[in-house]
Coordinates of C-alpha atoms in Angstrom, one line a residue:
Chain A
X1 CA 71.7 170.9 -7.0
X2 CA 74.5 169.0 -8.8
X3 CA 76.9 166.9 -6.5
X4 CA 80.0 168.5 -8.5
X5 CA 80.2 171.5 -10.5
X6 CA 80.7 170.4 -13.9
X7 CA 79.2 172.2 -17.1
X8 CA 78.2 169.1 -19.2
X9 CA 76.4 166.6 -16.7
X10 CA 74.9 166.6 -13.5
X11 CA 75.2 164.2 -10.2
X12 CA 72.5 163.7 -7.9
X13 CA 71.2 161.0 -5.4
X14 CA 67.9 160.2 -5.9
X15 CA 66.6 158.0 -3.9
X16 CA 65.7 159.1 -0.2
X17 CA 66.2 155.4 1.1
X18 CA 69.5 154.6 -0.3
X19 CA 72.2 157.5 -0.2
X20 CA 74.6 155.5 -2.3
X21 CA 72.1 155.5 -5.2
X22 CA 73.4 157.7 -7.7
X23 CA 71.9 159.4 -11.2
X24 CA 74.1 161.0 -13.3
X25 CA 72.9 163.0 -16.3
X26 CA 74.3 163.6 -19.6
X27 CA 74.1 167.1 -20.8
X28 CA 76.7 167.9 -23.3
X29 CA 75.0 169.6 -26.3
X30 CA 72.2 167.7 -27.7
X31 CA 74.0 164.5 -28.5
X32 CA 76.3 163.7 -25.6
X33 CA 79.2 163.1 -27.8
X34 CA 82.4 162.1 -26.4
X35 CA 85.3 164.3 -26.3
X36 CA 88.2 164.1 -24.4
X37 CA 86.6 167.2 -22.2
X38 CA 83.7 165.0 -21.8
X39 CA 85.2 161.9 -21.2
X40 CA 87.0 164.0 -18.3
X41 CA 83.8 165.6 -16.7
X42 CA 82.5 161.9 -16.6
X43 CA 85.2 160.4 -14.8
X44 CA 85.7 163.2 -12.4
X45 CA 81.9 162.3 -11.6
X46 CA 82.7 159.0 -11.4
X47 CA 85.6 159.9 -8.6
X48 CA 83.3 162.1 -6.8
X49 CA 81.1 159.2 -6.4
X50 CA 83.7 157.2 -4.9
X51 CA 84.5 160.0 -2.6
X52 CA 81.0 159.9 -1.3
X53 CA 80.7 156.0 -1.2
X54 CA 84.0 155.7 0.4
X55 CA 83.0 158.5 3.4
X56 CA 79.0 157.1 3.7
X57 CA 78.6 156.2 7.4
X58 CA 78.6 152.2 8.0
X59 CA 74.9 152.4 8.2
X60 CA 74.2 154.0 5.1
X61 CA 77.3 151.6 3.4
X62 CA 75.0 149.0 4.6
X63 CA 72.5 149.9 2.3
X64 CA 74.7 149.7 -0.7
X65 CA 74.2 151.9 -3.9
X66 CA 73.8 152.1 -7.8
X67 CA 74.5 154.4 -10.5
X68 CA 72.2 155.5 -12.9
X69 CA 73.0 157.2 -16.5
X70 CA 70.6 159.0 -18.6
X71 CA 70.2 162.1 -20.6
X72 CA 67.0 163.9 -22.0
X73 CA 66.1 164.4 -25.3
X74 CA 66.8 162.6 -29.1
X75 CA 69.8 160.8 -28.0
X76 CA 71.5 158.9 -25.0
X77 CA 74.7 159.2 -26.9
X78 CA 75.9 160.0 -30.6
X79 CA 79.1 158.2 -29.7
X80 CA 82.3 159.8 -30.4
X81 CA 83.4 163.3 -31.7
X82 CA 84.5 161.4 -34.7
X83 CA 86.9 164.1 -36.2
X84 CA 88.5 164.7 -32.9
X85 CA 89.2 160.9 -32.6
X86 CA 90.9 160.5 -35.8
X87 CA 93.0 163.7 -34.8
X88 CA 93.8 162.6 -31.3
X89 CA 94.0 159.2 -31.9
X90 CA 95.3 157.2 -28.4
X91 CA 95.2 160.8 -26.4
X92 CA 91.4 160.7 -26.8
X93 CA 91.3 156.3 -26.8
X94 CA 92.5 155.6 -24.2
X95 CA 90.8 157.7 -21.5
X96 CA 87.6 156.9 -23.2
X97 CA 88.2 153.0 -22.8
X98 CA 89.4 153.3 -19.5
X99 CA 86.1 154.6 -18.7
X100 CA 84.3 152.4 -20.3
X101 CA 86.5 149.7 -18.1
X102 CA 85.6 151.6 -15.1
X103 CA 81.3 151.6 -15.8
X104 CA 82.0 147.9 -16.7
X105 CA 83.4 147.1 -13.1
X106 CA 82.1 149.5 -11.2
X107 CA 82.1 148.8 -7.4
X108 CA 77.8 149.5 -7.4
X109 CA 75.4 147.9 -9.9
X110 CA 75.5 150.5 -12.9
X111 CA 72.1 151.1 -14.5
X112 CA 71.6 153.0 -18.5
X113 CA 68.7 154.4 -18.9
X114 CA 68.5 155.1 -22.3
X115 CA 66.2 158.1 -23.4
X116 CA 67.0 158.0 -26.9
X117 CA 69.8 157.1 -29.8
X118 CA 72.7 155.2 -28.7
X119 CA 75.3 155.1 -31.4
X120 CA 78.7 153.8 -31.7
X121 CA 80.6 155.3 -28.5
X122 CA 77.2 155.8 -27.3
X123 CA 76.1 151.9 -27.6
X124 CA 79.2 150.9 -26.3
X125 CA 79.0 153.2 -23.3
X126 CA 75.6 151.8 -22.5
X127 CA 76.3 148.3 -23.3
X128 CA 79.1 148.3 -20.5
X129 CA 76.2 148.8 -17.8
X130 CA 75.1 146.2 -15.8
X131 CA 71.3 146.5 -16.8
X132 CA 69.6 148.6 -19.9
X133 CA 66.1 149.9 -19.9
X134 CA 65.4 151.7 -22.9
X135 CA 62.5 153.7 -24.2
X136 CA 60.3 152.1 -26.3
X137 CA 58.4 154.1 -29.1
X138 CA 61.6 155.8 -29.8
X139 CA 65.7 155.9 -30.3
X140 CA 67.8 153.0 -31.7
X141 CA 70.8 151.4 -30.3
X142 CA 73.3 150.6 -32.8
X143 CA 77.0 150.0 -33.8
X144 CA 76.7 152.2 -37.0
X145 CA 80.5 151.9 -37.4
X146 CA 80.4 149.6 -40.7
X147 CA 78.5 152.3 -42.4
X148 CA 80.6 155.0 -41.1
X149 CA 83.6 153.6 -43.0
X150 CA 85.7 153.4 -39.4
X151 CA 87.1 149.8 -38.0
X152 CA 86.7 149.0 -34.4
X153 CA 89.8 149.1 -32.8
X154 CA 90.4 146.1 -30.3
X155 CA 88.7 147.2 -27.2
X156 CA 85.5 148.6 -28.9
X157 CA 85.1 145.0 -30.6
X158 CA 86.0 143.6 -26.5
X159 CA 83.3 145.3 -24.9
X160 CA 80.5 144.7 -27.6
X161 CA 81.3 141.3 -28.1
X162 CA 81.3 140.9 -24.0
X163 CA 77.4 142.3 -23.7
X164 CA 76.5 140.6 -27.4
X165 CA 77.6 137.5 -27.7
X166 CA 75.2 135.6 -29.8
X167 CA 76.9 135.2 -32.9
X168 CA 73.9 135.9 -35.0
X169 CA 73.2 138.9 -33.0
X170 CA 76.6 140.0 -33.2
X171 CA 77.1 139.5 -36.7
X172 CA 73.3 141.9 -36.9
X173 CA 75.2 144.1 -34.8
X174 CA 78.8 145.1 -36.0
X175 CA 79.0 143.5 -39.5
X176 CA 75.4 144.6 -40.8
X177 CA 75.1 147.7 -38.5
X178 CA 71.6 147.0 -37.6
X179 CA 70.1 149.7 -35.8
X180 CA 68.0 148.0 -33.0
X181 CA 65.0 149.2 -31.5
X182 CA 64.0 148.4 -27.7
X183 CA 62.0 146.1 -28.4
X184 CA 64.4 144.4 -30.7
X185 CA 67.2 144.9 -28.3
X186 CA 65.3 142.7 -25.5
X187 CA 64.4 140.0 -27.9
X188 CA 68.3 140.0 -28.8
X189 CA 68.7 139.8 -25.0
X190 CA 71.3 142.9 -24.8
X191 CA 68.2 145.5 -23.2
X192 CA 66.7 144.5 -19.6
X193 CA 63.1 146.0 -20.4
X194 CA 61.4 148.6 -22.8
X195 CA 59.1 151.2 -20.7
X196 CA 57.2 154.2 -22.3
X197 CA 59.3 157.6 -21.9
X198 CA 57.0 159.0 -19.0
X199 CA 58.4 155.3 -16.9
X200 CA 61.9 155.2 -17.6
X201 CA 63.3 157.2 -14.7
X202 CA 61.1 155.2 -12.6
X203 CA 61.9 152.0 -14.0
X204 CA 65.5 152.4 -13.9
X205 CA 65.7 153.8 -10.3
X206 CA 63.7 150.3 -9.7
X207 CA 66.4 148.2 -10.8
X208 CA 69.1 150.4 -8.9
X209 CA 67.0 150.0 -5.3
X210 CA 66.5 146.4 -6.1
X211 CA 70.6 145.9 -6.8
X212 CA 71.5 148.1 -4.6
X213 CA 72.0 145.7 -1.7
X214 CA 74.4 143.9 -3.6
X215 CA 76.7 146.4 -2.9
X216 CA 75.7 146.1 0.7
X217 CA 78.8 147.6 2.8
X218 CA 80.1 149.1 -0.2
X219 CA 83.0 147.0 -0.4
X220 CA 85.6 145.8 -3.3
X221 CA 83.9 142.6 -3.6
X222 CA 81.4 143.5 -6.6
X223 CA 84.2 145.4 -8.5
X224 CA 86.2 142.4 -8.2
X225 CA 83.6 140.0 -9.3
X226 CA 82.8 142.2 -12.2
X227 CA 87.0 142.3 -12.7
X228 CA 87.1 138.9 -13.0
X229 CA 84.2 138.1 -14.9
X230 CA 84.5 140.1 -17.2
X231 CA 88.5 140.2 -17.6
X232 CA 89.6 139.6 -21.2
X233 CA 87.5 142.4 -22.1
X234 CA 89.1 144.8 -19.3
X235 CA 92.3 143.9 -20.2
X236 CA 91.7 144.7 -23.4
X237 CA 90.0 148.1 -22.8
X238 CA 92.8 149.1 -20.5
X239 CA 95.9 147.2 -22.7
X240 CA 95.7 150.2 -25.2
X241 CA 94.0 152.1 -27.8
X242 CA 94.5 151.6 -31.3
X243 CA 97.5 149.3 -31.1
X244 CA 97.6 147.3 -27.6
X245 CA 101.0 146.1 -26.8
X246 CA 101.9 142.8 -27.7
X247 CA 98.4 142.7 -30.0
X248 CA 98.0 141.2 -33.4
X249 CA 95.7 143.9 -34.6
X250 CA 93.3 143.1 -37.7
X251 CA 95.6 144.6 -40.3
X252 CA 98.5 142.1 -39.5
X253 CA 96.3 139.7 -39.6
X254 CA 95.4 140.5 -43.3
X255 CA 99.4 140.0 -44.1
X256 CA 99.1 136.8 -42.9
X257 CA 96.1 135.7 -45.2
Chain B
X1 CA 82.9 131.2 -60.3
X2 CA 80.0 133.7 -61.8
X3 CA 78.4 136.9 -61.5
X4 CA 74.8 136.1 -60.5
X5 CA 73.3 139.4 -60.2
X6 CA 72.3 142.2 -63.0
X7 CA 72.2 144.7 -60.9
X8 CA 75.3 144.4 -58.4
X9 CA 78.8 142.9 -60.2
X10 CA 80.4 142.6 -57.0
X11 CA 78.2 139.9 -56.1
X12 CA 79.8 136.3 -56.9
X13 CA 78.6 132.8 -56.9
X14 CA 81.0 130.0 -56.2
X15 CA 79.5 126.6 -57.0
X16 CA 81.6 124.0 -55.4
X17 CA 82.1 120.7 -57.8
X18 CA 84.5 118.4 -56.5
X19 CA 82.7 114.9 -56.9
X20 CA 80.3 114.2 -55.4
X21 CA 81.1 115.2 -51.5
X22 CA 83.3 118.3 -52.0
X23 CA 86.1 116.5 -49.9
X24 CA 88.5 119.4 -49.2
X25 CA 91.9 118.1 -50.7
X26 CA 95.3 120.2 -50.9
X27 CA 94.0 120.7 -54.4
X28 CA 90.9 121.6 -53.6
X29 CA 91.4 124.0 -51.2
X30 CA 94.0 125.4 -53.7
X31 CA 91.2 126.0 -56.3
X32 CA 89.0 127.7 -54.1
X33 CA 92.0 129.8 -52.8
X34 CA 92.9 131.0 -56.4
X35 CA 88.6 131.6 -56.7
X36 CA 89.0 133.8 -53.6
X37 CA 92.2 135.9 -55.1
X38 CA 89.9 136.3 -58.8
X39 CA 87.4 137.8 -56.8
X40 CA 89.6 139.8 -55.1
X41 CA 91.3 141.1 -58.7
X42 CA 87.9 141.6 -60.3
X43 CA 86.8 143.5 -57.0
X44 CA 89.7 145.7 -57.1
X45 CA 89.3 146.1 -60.5
X46 CA 85.5 147.5 -60.7
X47 CA 85.0 151.1 -61.6
X48 CA 83.5 153.9 -58.8
X49 CA 79.9 153.9 -59.6
X50 CA 79.6 149.8 -59.1
X51 CA 82.1 149.6 -56.8
X52 CA 79.7 152.3 -54.9
X53 CA 77.2 149.4 -54.9
X54 CA 79.1 147.0 -52.9
X55 CA 79.6 143.4 -52.9
X56 CA 79.0 139.5 -51.7
X57 CA 79.7 135.6 -52.3
X58 CA 77.4 133.2 -51.9
X59 CA 78.9 129.5 -51.8
X60 CA 76.4 126.4 -52.8
X61 CA 76.6 123.0 -54.9
X62 CA 74.4 120.7 -56.3
X63 CA 73.1 117.6 -55.1
X64 CA 73.3 115.2 -51.7
X65 CA 76.3 117.6 -50.0
X66 CA 77.5 121.0 -49.5
X67 CA 80.6 119.4 -48.5
X68 CA 81.4 116.2 -46.6
X69 CA 84.3 117.5 -45.0
X70 CA 88.2 116.9 -45.1
X71 CA 89.6 114.2 -47.4
X72 CA 90.8 112.4 -44.2
X73 CA 93.2 109.8 -45.1
X74 CA 95.0 112.6 -47.0
X75 CA 94.6 115.0 -44.1
X76 CA 96.3 112.6 -41.7
X77 CA 99.0 111.5 -43.9
X78 CA 99.4 115.3 -45.3
X79 CA 99.2 116.9 -41.5
X80 CA 100.0 120.6 -41.3
X81 CA 100.8 120.5 -44.9
X82 CA 97.2 120.2 -45.6
X83 CA 95.8 121.7 -42.2
X84 CA 97.3 125.4 -42.6
X85 CA 96.1 126.0 -46.2
X86 CA 92.9 125.1 -45.0
X87 CA 92.2 126.8 -42.1
X88 CA 93.8 129.9 -43.7
X89 CA 90.7 129.2 -46.4
X90 CA 88.4 129.6 -43.5
X91 CA 90.3 132.4 -41.8
X92 CA 89.9 134.2 -45.2
X93 CA 85.9 133.6 -45.4
X94 CA 85.5 134.5 -42.0
X95 CA 87.0 137.7 -43.0
X96 CA 86.1 138.5 -46.6
X97 CA 85.6 141.8 -47.5
X98 CA 81.9 141.4 -48.7
X99 CA 79.3 139.4 -46.9
X100 CA 79.6 135.8 -47.3
X101 CA 76.3 133.5 -47.2
X102 CA 76.5 129.8 -47.5
X103 CA 73.5 128.3 -49.3
X104 CA 73.5 124.9 -48.5
X105 CA 72.0 122.7 -50.2
X106 CA 72.9 119.3 -48.6
X107 CA 75.0 117.4 -45.9
X108 CA 77.7 120.0 -44.4
X109 CA 80.0 117.3 -42.3
X110 CA 83.0 118.7 -40.3
X111 CA 85.3 120.1 -42.5
X112 CA 82.4 120.9 -44.4
X113 CA 80.1 122.4 -41.5
X114 CA 83.3 124.9 -40.3
X115 CA 83.0 126.0 -44.0
X116 CA 79.6 126.7 -43.7
X117 CA 80.1 128.3 -40.3
X118 CA 82.8 130.6 -41.7
X119 CA 80.1 132.3 -43.3
X120 CA 78.3 135.2 -42.7
X121 CA 74.9 133.7 -43.3
X122 CA 73.6 130.5 -43.8
X123 CA 70.6 129.4 -45.7
X124 CA 70.1 125.8 -45.8
X125 CA 67.6 123.1 -47.5
X126 CA 64.9 122.2 -45.4
X127 CA 64.0 118.8 -46.2
X128 CA 66.8 116.9 -46.9
X129 CA 70.8 117.3 -45.4
X130 CA 72.3 118.0 -41.8
X131 CA 74.7 120.1 -40.3
X132 CA 76.9 117.8 -37.9
X133 CA 80.7 118.0 -36.5
X134 CA 80.9 114.3 -36.5
X135 CA 84.6 114.2 -35.5
X136 CA 83.5 112.4 -32.2
X137 CA 82.0 109.6 -34.1
X138 CA 85.1 109.5 -36.6
X139 CA 87.3 109.4 -33.6
X140 CA 88.9 112.4 -34.7
X141 CA 90.1 114.9 -32.1
X142 CA 89.4 118.6 -33.3
X143 CA 92.3 120.6 -33.7
X144 CA 92.8 124.6 -32.4
X145 CA 91.7 126.3 -35.1
X146 CA 88.8 123.7 -35.7
X147 CA 87.5 123.9 -32.4
X148 CA 87.4 127.8 -32.6
X149 CA 85.8 128.2 -35.8
X150 CA 82.9 125.8 -34.2
X151 CA 83.2 128.3 -31.3
X152 CA 83.1 131.3 -32.7
X153 CA 79.8 130.9 -34.3
X154 CA 78.2 128.2 -32.1
X155 CA 78.4 129.2 -28.8
X156 CA 75.6 128.7 -26.3
X157 CA 76.8 126.2 -24.2
X158 CA 74.1 123.2 -24.9
X159 CA 74.1 123.3 -28.4
X160 CA 78.0 123.8 -28.8
X161 CA 77.9 120.4 -26.6
X162 CA 75.2 119.0 -29.1
X163 CA 77.2 119.8 -31.7
X164 CA 80.9 118.6 -31.1
X165 CA 80.8 116.4 -28.4
X166 CA 77.3 114.5 -29.2
X167 CA 78.0 115.1 -32.4
X168 CA 74.8 115.7 -33.5
X169 CA 73.3 115.9 -36.9
X170 CA 71.4 118.9 -36.9
X171 CA 68.1 119.6 -39.5
X172 CA 67.8 122.7 -40.9
X173 CA 65.0 123.6 -38.6
X174 CA 66.9 122.3 -35.9
X175 CA 69.8 124.5 -36.9
X176 CA 67.6 127.4 -37.3
X177 CA 66.3 127.0 -33.7
X178 CA 69.6 126.5 -32.6
X179 CA 70.8 129.9 -33.8
X180 CA 73.5 129.0 -36.3
X181 CA 71.1 128.7 -39.7
X182 CA 69.6 132.0 -40.3
X183 CA 66.7 130.5 -42.7
X184 CA 65.7 127.3 -43.7
X185 CA 64.1 127.1 -47.6
X186 CA 62.7 124.7 -50.2
X187 CA 65.3 123.6 -52.5
X188 CA 63.3 125.3 -55.2
X189 CA 64.2 128.5 -53.2
X190 CA 67.7 128.0 -52.0
X191 CA 69.3 129.7 -54.6
X192 CA 67.1 132.8 -54.8
X193 CA 66.5 133.2 -51.0
X194 CA 70.9 133.3 -50.7
X195 CA 70.7 135.8 -53.6
X196 CA 68.3 137.8 -51.7
X197 CA 70.7 138.0 -48.7
X198 CA 73.5 138.9 -51.0
X199 CA 71.5 141.8 -52.6
X200 CA 70.5 143.2 -49.3
X201 CA 73.9 142.9 -47.8
X202 CA 76.4 143.8 -51.1
X203 CA 75.8 147.7 -49.9
X204 CA 77.6 146.8 -46.6
X205 CA 80.6 146.5 -48.2
X206 CA 79.9 150.1 -50.3
X207 CA 83.1 151.1 -52.4
X208 CA 84.6 148.2 -51.6
X209 CA 86.8 149.3 -48.9
X210 CA 88.8 147.1 -46.4
X211 CA 86.5 148.4 -43.6
X212 CA 84.1 145.3 -43.9
X213 CA 87.5 143.2 -43.4
X214 CA 89.0 144.8 -40.9
X215 CA 85.7 144.7 -38.6
X216 CA 85.2 140.8 -39.0
X217 CA 89.0 140.7 -38.3
X218 CA 88.9 142.5 -35.1
X219 CA 85.3 141.2 -34.0
X220 CA 86.3 137.4 -34.7
X221 CA 89.8 138.1 -33.9
X222 CA 90.8 135.4 -31.3
X223 CA 89.2 132.8 -33.9
X224 CA 91.5 134.2 -36.8
X225 CA 94.3 134.4 -34.8
X226 CA 94.1 130.7 -33.9
X227 CA 93.2 129.5 -37.6
X228 CA 96.4 131.1 -38.6
X229 CA 98.8 130.6 -36.0
X230 CA 99.3 126.8 -36.6
X231 CA 97.6 123.8 -37.5
X232 CA 98.0 120.8 -35.1
X233 CA 100.7 122.4 -33.1
X234 CA 100.2 126.4 -32.9
X235 CA 103.2 127.8 -31.5
X236 CA 102.9 128.7 -28.0
X237 CA 100.0 127.1 -28.0
X238 CA 99.1 124.4 -25.0
X239 CA 96.8 121.5 -27.0
X240 CA 94.5 119.4 -25.4
X241 CA 96.6 116.6 -25.1
X242 CA 99.5 118.6 -22.6
X243 CA 96.3 120.0 -20.9
X244 CA 95.1 116.4 -20.2
X245 CA 98.9 115.8 -18.6
X246 CA 97.8 118.8 -15.7
X247 CA 94.7 117.1 -14.6

């Protein structure tokens, strides 16, 4: 039974102890590709979480909360629906990046339970979370835009740099387009833990339960701390899509070289 | 400038040979810039079947120095007339349209260290030679773009401190351990190790489009922007001395 009636996701409260913990299961065809509509559904699910959190009685709000995102099958998310994104331009990119900014600064701890491939836009969605646990035996995280021949727009480069800033790892990720296995991602420092697929859900829930008290009383403090810590990334995600205002883009820099 | 790969004509080898130390002067920077232009020219005119293979750029030298940095007296005299083209060259290497590999055959000091850091990959001779930002010992402040290029490729705070504030001379192995050199090899293996990286990475620039350039420019945008914005006093930039006044 989902807390919100939407065709491509399911929202539930997986913890009997802590009602502020939510599980968002993505179910958009097999690949969870981000389209304008799917981004809208996820945004509505986040709104619904906000609504529920805001109306929890104090004794339950005291326990804090968390958000786990996951899916089933071969993909966590295969990224953007590329043709659509190219056609729609900022009509797609702006809400998609606003969604990333919202996950990045969410008022409760966020845990990505990466059940399979997380490519490009799906990799960025995973990186926006506070914690990543990943299935150990199958699936890669990758920013494969270099192989696809698609440049990164400013907010996208920003979210990757936000969570992957070791220069050699960043180079391997965005310039080489390396496909990281779960263990490689743990060794590289951007996935917290790798577990068997049977243990993925419980490992994610364990992180959620451990971190739920950080948002004790469900005030705006966690949001504010995240927003300030990740400020440059948030600002770039929100400033605009392909051509943020006042921003000298990569092509303009080319002209100066 | 040569094409060292029989398989992939888009792979270039740029061997520096400016006296013994490869010190950057206005003229040497111009020569390197001309060489980069020539690479662009050749890449732009490769037939599609060859462009499909992509490309890479290896830089290296022979002897005791990869590069001993800027010709300091000249730079001090010439100011931005030197710094602007030098930093534009760094920005160009940093965002080059094909993978760049620095085969560090010897010392890479100050401006030579920055030149090496601007590359995607660094392989370094294991038994001799240091990488160092020795401006602190020389008593020379870092201008904004210089601090930026170091931070771009060395950002672990303790390593960055050791590099620019302590002016540490990193051996090849120390640089590998610190994370800013990819591999330390014997001097006999240096050229082949660099070529191996070049051949592995050449396909990333498949078709020789502008995609690799655009991805690098966006990923390293803040550094590129500072390198291009100006030399000693970039427009709209509050420099270190002005900050001091506010403390």
